């Protein structure tokens, strides 16, 4: 959904554009690529300790399997264009604030905005689950033995 606002923050026009969430881009990304930016923005932008704890957010993107660089490609820093990690985190936090402001501008209430945050956090949390035997239909799950290991 693309929403254009006028000078008084009233909706001027809207257009719906098909956009497919590529599952492959969430779980694995190619050399030199990152996952969806909204994950990095949320990690940087949600700063209240109580909210971070409620969402189960870790302190760094590299602590999430879905946000680590792929094993097949070079390491991708969260800092872009030579910016320091702190500058990149500050930029991501500002982008998160902008995202939340835009959601509020189109009428997304506090409860729905919280649901968006919970959903994003849930996707990152599900990425921490590793299936030890993908051929069986049981619930054989285990954490990875190291931050860089995958399913066995």
PDB file of C-alpha atoms in Angstrom:
ATOM      1  CA  UNK A   1       0.000   0.000   0.000  1.00  0.00           C
ATOM      2  CA  UNK A   2       1.499   3.319  -1.030  1.00  0.00           C
ATOM      3  CA  UNK A   3      -0.079   6.296   0.744  1.00  0.00           C
ATOM      4  CA  UNK A   4       0.583   9.914  -0.200  1.00  0.00           C
ATOM      5  CA  UNK A   5      -0.211  12.522   2.435  1.00  0.00           C
ATOM      6  CA  UNK A   6      -0.878  16.225   1.897  1.00  0.00           C
ATOM      7  CA  UNK A   7       0.637  19.088   3.914  1.00  0.00           C
ATOM      8  CA  UNK A   8      -1.936  18.584   6.702  1.00  0.00           C
ATOM      9  CA  UNK A   9      -1.104  14.846   6.940  1.00  0.00           C
ATOM     10  CA  UNK A  10      -4.429  13.896   5.384  1.00  0.00           C
ATOM     11  CA  UNK A  11      -4.441  11.069   2.864  1.00  0.00           C
ATOM     12  CA  UNK A  12      -4.099  12.565  -0.593  1.00  0.00           C
ATOM     13  CA  UNK A  13      -4.066   9.325  -2.591  1.00  0.00           C
ATOM     14  CA  UNK A  14      -3.413   5.621  -2.175  1.00  0.00           C
ATOM     15  CA  UNK A  15      -2.391   2.839  -4.453  1.00  0.00           C
ATOM     16  CA  UNK A  16      -2.129  -0.855  -3.861  1.00  0.00           C
ATOM     17  CA  UNK A  17       0.894  -2.520  -5.394  1.00  0.00           C
ATOM     18  CA  UNK A  18       1.400  -6.278  -5.350  1.00  0.00           C
ATOM     19  CA  UNK A  19       4.399  -7.122  -3.212  1.00  0.00           C
ATOM     20  CA  UNK A  20       5.428 -10.619  -2.399  1.00  0.00           C
ATOM     21  CA  UNK A  21       7.345 -11.386   0.739  1.00  0.00           C
ATOM     22  CA  UNK A  22      10.038 -13.711  -0.478  1.00  0.00           C
ATOM     23  CA  UNK A  23      10.439 -16.400   2.134  1.00  0.00           C
ATOM     24  CA  UNK A  24      13.862 -17.206   0.719  1.00  0.00           C
ATOM     25  CA  UNK A  25      15.016 -13.635   1.381  1.00  0.00           C
ATOM     26  CA  UNK A  26      13.950 -13.884   5.024  1.00  0.00           C
ATOM     27  CA  UNK A  27      15.677 -17.181   5.791  1.00  0.00           C
ATOM     28  CA  UNK A  28      18.712 -16.994   3.464  1.00  0.00           C
ATOM     29  CA  UNK A  29      20.163 -14.097   1.555  1.00  0.00           C
ATOM     30  CA  UNK A  30      22.669 -14.023  -1.224  1.00  0.00           C
ATOM     31  CA  UNK A  31      26.245 -12.796  -1.099  1.00  0.00           C
ATOM     32  CA  UNK A  32      26.408  -9.118  -0.211  1.00  0.00           C
ATOM     33  CA  UNK A  33      22.694  -8.956   0.715  1.00  0.00           C
ATOM     34  CA  UNK A  34      20.782  -8.542   3.972  1.00  0.00           C
ATOM     35  CA  UNK A  35      17.340  -9.628   5.039  1.00  0.00           C
ATOM     36  CA  UNK A  36      14.452  -7.162   5.083  1.00  0.00           C
ATOM     37  CA  UNK A  37      15.511  -3.796   6.504  1.00  0.00           C
ATOM     38  CA  UNK A  38      12.522  -3.620   8.842  1.00  0.00           C
ATOM     39  CA  UNK A  39      14.133  -6.280  11.073  1.00  0.00           C
ATOM     40  CA  UNK A  40      17.294  -4.186  11.535  1.00  0.00           C
ATOM     41  CA  UNK A  41      15.197  -1.047  12.004  1.00  0.00           C
ATOM     42  CA  UNK A  42      13.087  -2.641  14.722  1.00  0.00           C
ATOM     43  CA  UNK A  43      16.147  -3.952  16.570  1.00  0.00           C
ATOM     44  CA  UNK A  44      17.637  -0.453  16.570  1.00  0.00           C
ATOM     45  CA  UNK A  45      14.420   1.496  17.081  1.00  0.00           C
ATOM     46  CA  UNK A  46      12.726  -0.374  19.919  1.00  0.00           C
ATOM     47  CA  UNK A  47      14.771   0.952  22.830  1.00  0.00           C
ATOM     48  CA  UNK A  48      12.495   0.737  25.885  1.00  0.00           C
ATOM     49  CA  UNK A  49      13.896  -2.111  28.035  1.00  0.00           C
ATOM     50  CA  UNK A  50      10.426  -3.347  29.018  1.00  0.00           C
ATOM     51  CA  UNK A  51       9.282  -3.546  25.396  1.00  0.00           C
ATOM     52  CA  UNK A  52      12.533  -5.205  24.266  1.00  0.00           C
ATOM     53  CA  UNK A  53      12.100  -7.785  27.029  1.00  0.00           C
ATOM     54  CA  UNK A  54       8.435  -8.373  26.157  1.00  0.00           C
ATOM     55  CA  UNK A  55       9.376  -8.923  22.514  1.00  0.00           C
ATOM     56  CA  UNK A  56      12.396 -11.036  23.442  1.00  0.00           C
ATOM     57  CA  UNK A  57      14.687  -8.850  21.337  1.00  0.00           C
ATOM     58  CA  UNK A  58      18.398  -9.550  21.441  1.00  0.00           C
ATOM     59  CA  UNK A  59      20.876  -6.692  21.438  1.00  0.00           C
ATOM     60  CA  UNK A  60      22.509  -7.330  18.058  1.00  0.00           C
ATOM     61  CA  UNK A  61      21.263  -8.465  14.649  1.00  0.00           C
ATOM     62  CA  UNK A  62      24.100 -10.991  14.401  1.00  0.00           C
ATOM     63  CA  UNK A  63      22.473 -12.935  17.255  1.00  0.00           C
ATOM     64  CA  UNK A  64      19.639 -13.928  14.905  1.00  0.00           C
ATOM     65  CA  UNK A  65      20.096 -16.777  12.432  1.00  0.00           C
ATOM     66  CA  UNK A  66      17.948 -15.003   9.827  1.00  0.00           C
ATOM     67  CA  UNK A  67      20.064 -11.845  10.010  1.00  0.00           C
ATOM     68  CA  UNK A  68      23.515 -13.412   9.842  1.00  0.00           C
ATOM     69  CA  UNK A  69      25.383 -13.289   6.532  1.00  0.00           C
ATOM     70  CA  UNK A  70      24.932 -16.395   4.412  1.00  0.00           C
ATOM     71  CA  UNK A  71      27.672 -18.989   4.631  1.00  0.00           C
ATOM     72  CA  UNK A  72      28.093 -18.830   0.850  1.00  0.00           C
ATOM     73  CA  UNK A  73      28.871 -15.144   0.677  1.00  0.00           C
ATOM     74  CA  UNK A  74      31.042 -12.471   2.214  1.00  0.00           C
ATOM     75  CA  UNK A  75      30.163 -10.929   5.528  1.00  0.00           C
ATOM     76  CA  UNK A  76      27.745  -8.043   5.231  1.00  0.00           C
ATOM     77  CA  UNK A  77      28.090  -5.348   7.838  1.00  0.00           C
ATOM     78  CA  UNK A  78      24.999  -3.537   9.016  1.00  0.00           C
ATOM     79  CA  UNK A  79      26.933  -0.358   8.318  1.00  0.00           C
ATOM     80  CA  UNK A  80      26.499   0.868   4.768  1.00  0.00           C
ATOM     81  CA  UNK A  81      28.894   2.933   2.670  1.00  0.00           C
ATOM     82  CA  UNK A  82      31.647   2.897   5.267  1.00  0.00           C
ATOM     83  CA  UNK A  83      29.457   4.278   8.053  1.00  0.00           C
ATOM     84  CA  UNK A  84      30.304   3.087  11.529  1.00  0.00           C
ATOM     85  CA  UNK A  85      28.085   0.501  13.180  1.00  0.00           C
ATOM     86  CA  UNK A  86      26.834   3.180  15.587  1.00  0.00           C
ATOM     87  CA  UNK A  87      25.910   5.489  12.700  1.00  0.00           C
ATOM     88  CA  UNK A  88      24.140   2.647  10.882  1.00  0.00           C
ATOM     89  CA  UNK A  89      22.226   1.741  14.053  1.00  0.00           C
ATOM     90  CA  UNK A  90      21.210   5.380  14.522  1.00  0.00           C
ATOM     91  CA  UNK A  91      20.019   5.554  10.922  1.00  0.00           C
ATOM     92  CA  UNK A  92      18.057   2.316  11.320  1.00  0.00           C
ATOM     93  CA  UNK A  93      16.456   3.657  14.533  1.00  0.00           C
ATOM     94  CA  UNK A  94      15.416   6.832  12.710  1.00  0.00           C
ATOM     95  CA  UNK A  95      13.945   4.754   9.881  1.00  0.00           C
ATOM     96  CA  UNK A  96      11.989   2.687  12.441  1.00  0.00           C
ATOM     97  CA  UNK A  97      10.578   5.893  13.957  1.00  0.00           C
ATOM     98  CA  UNK A  98       9.581   7.015  10.457  1.00  0.00           C
ATOM     99  CA  UNK A  99       7.924   3.649   9.773  1.00  0.00           C
ATOM    100  CA  UNK A 100       5.928   3.862  12.999  1.00  0.00           C
ATOM    101  CA  UNK A 101       4.944   7.469  12.256  1.00  0.00           C
ATOM    102  CA  UNK A 102       3.681   6.457   8.815  1.00  0.00           C
ATOM    103  CA  UNK A 103       1.684   3.581  10.281  1.00  0.00           C
ATOM    104  CA  UNK A 104       0.095   6.009  12.744  1.00  0.00           C
ATOM    105  CA  UNK A 105      -0.599   8.514   9.944  1.00  0.00           C
ATOM    106  CA  UNK A 106      -2.681   5.959   8.055  1.00  0.00           C
ATOM    107  CA  UNK A 107      -4.669   5.203  11.199  1.00  0.00           C
ATOM    108  CA  UNK A 108      -2.955   2.109  12.547  1.00  0.00           C
ATOM    109  CA  UNK A 109      -3.768   2.182  16.242  1.00  0.00           C
ATOM    110  CA  UNK A 110      -1.431   1.369  19.106  1.00  0.00           C
ATOM    111  CA  UNK A 111      -2.747  -2.196  19.432  1.00  0.00           C
ATOM    112  CA  UNK A 112      -2.171  -2.990  15.761  1.00  0.00           C
ATOM    113  CA  UNK A 113       1.261  -1.346  15.806  1.00  0.00           C
ATOM    114  CA  UNK A 114       2.160  -3.531  18.793  1.00  0.00           C
ATOM    115  CA  UNK A 115       0.916  -6.570  16.845  1.00  0.00           C
ATOM    116  CA  UNK A 116       3.240  -5.625  13.971  1.00  0.00           C
ATOM    117  CA  UNK A 117       6.172  -5.475  16.387  1.00  0.00           C
ATOM    118  CA  UNK A 118       5.217  -8.827  17.930  1.00  0.00           C
ATOM    119  CA  UNK A 119       4.923 -10.417  14.485  1.00  0.00           C
ATOM    120  CA  UNK A 120       8.341  -9.177  13.382  1.00  0.00           C
ATOM    121  CA  UNK A 121       9.885 -10.379  16.646  1.00  0.00           C
ATOM    122  CA  UNK A 122       8.156 -13.751  16.223  1.00  0.00           C
ATOM    123  CA  UNK A 123       9.650 -14.216  12.743  1.00  0.00           C
ATOM    124  CA  UNK A 124      13.123 -13.559  14.144  1.00  0.00           C
ATOM    125  CA  UNK A 125      12.475 -15.930  17.059  1.00  0.00           C
ATOM    126  CA  UNK A 126      11.251 -18.713  14.760  1.00  0.00           C
ATOM    127  CA  UNK A 127      14.529 -18.407  12.890  1.00  0.00           C
ATOM    128  CA  UNK A 128      16.275 -19.597  16.043  1.00  0.00           C
ATOM    129  CA  UNK A 129      14.530 -23.005  15.823  1.00  0.00           C
ATOM    130  CA  UNK A 130      16.556 -25.736  14.131  1.00  0.00           C
ATOM    131  CA  UNK A 131      15.086 -29.055  13.046  1.00  0.00           C
ATOM    132  CA  UNK A 132      17.429 -31.931  13.756  1.00  0.00           C
ATOM    133  CA  UNK A 133      15.711 -34.397  11.413  1.00  0.00           C
ATOM    134  CA  UNK A 134      13.815 -32.720   8.552  1.00  0.00           C
ATOM    135  CA  UNK A 135      12.689 -36.091   7.130  1.00  0.00           C
ATOM    136  CA  UNK A 136      10.566 -36.972  10.176  1.00  0.00           C
ATOM    137  CA  UNK A 137       7.239 -35.380  10.884  1.00  0.00           C
ATOM    138  CA  UNK A 138       7.762 -35.246  14.630  1.00  0.00           C
ATOM    139  CA  UNK A 139       8.657 -32.222  16.687  1.00  0.00           C
ATOM    140  CA  UNK A 140      12.399 -32.804  16.833  1.00  0.00           C
ATOM    141  CA  UNK A 141      13.749 -29.309  17.409  1.00  0.00           C
ATOM    142  CA  UNK A 142      16.988 -28.216  18.932  1.00  0.00           C
ATOM    143  CA  UNK A 143      19.057 -25.063  19.144  1.00  0.00           C
ATOM    144  CA  UNK A 144      22.121 -24.877  16.897  1.00  0.00           C
ATOM    145  CA  UNK A 145      25.369 -25.998  18.501  1.00  0.00           C
ATOM    146  CA  UNK A 146      27.051 -22.740  17.462  1.00  0.00           C
ATOM    147  CA  UNK A 147      25.917 -19.388  16.048  1.00  0.00           C
ATOM    148  CA  UNK A 148      26.983 -20.390  12.549  1.00  0.00           C
ATOM    149  CA  UNK A 149      25.739 -23.982  12.440  1.00  0.00           C
ATOM    150  CA  UNK A 150      22.623 -24.931  10.575  1.00  0.00           C
ATOM    151  CA  UNK A 151      20.174 -27.785  10.604  1.00  0.00           C
ATOM    152  CA  UNK A 152      21.705 -31.206  10.745  1.00  0.00           C
TER     153      UNK A 152
END
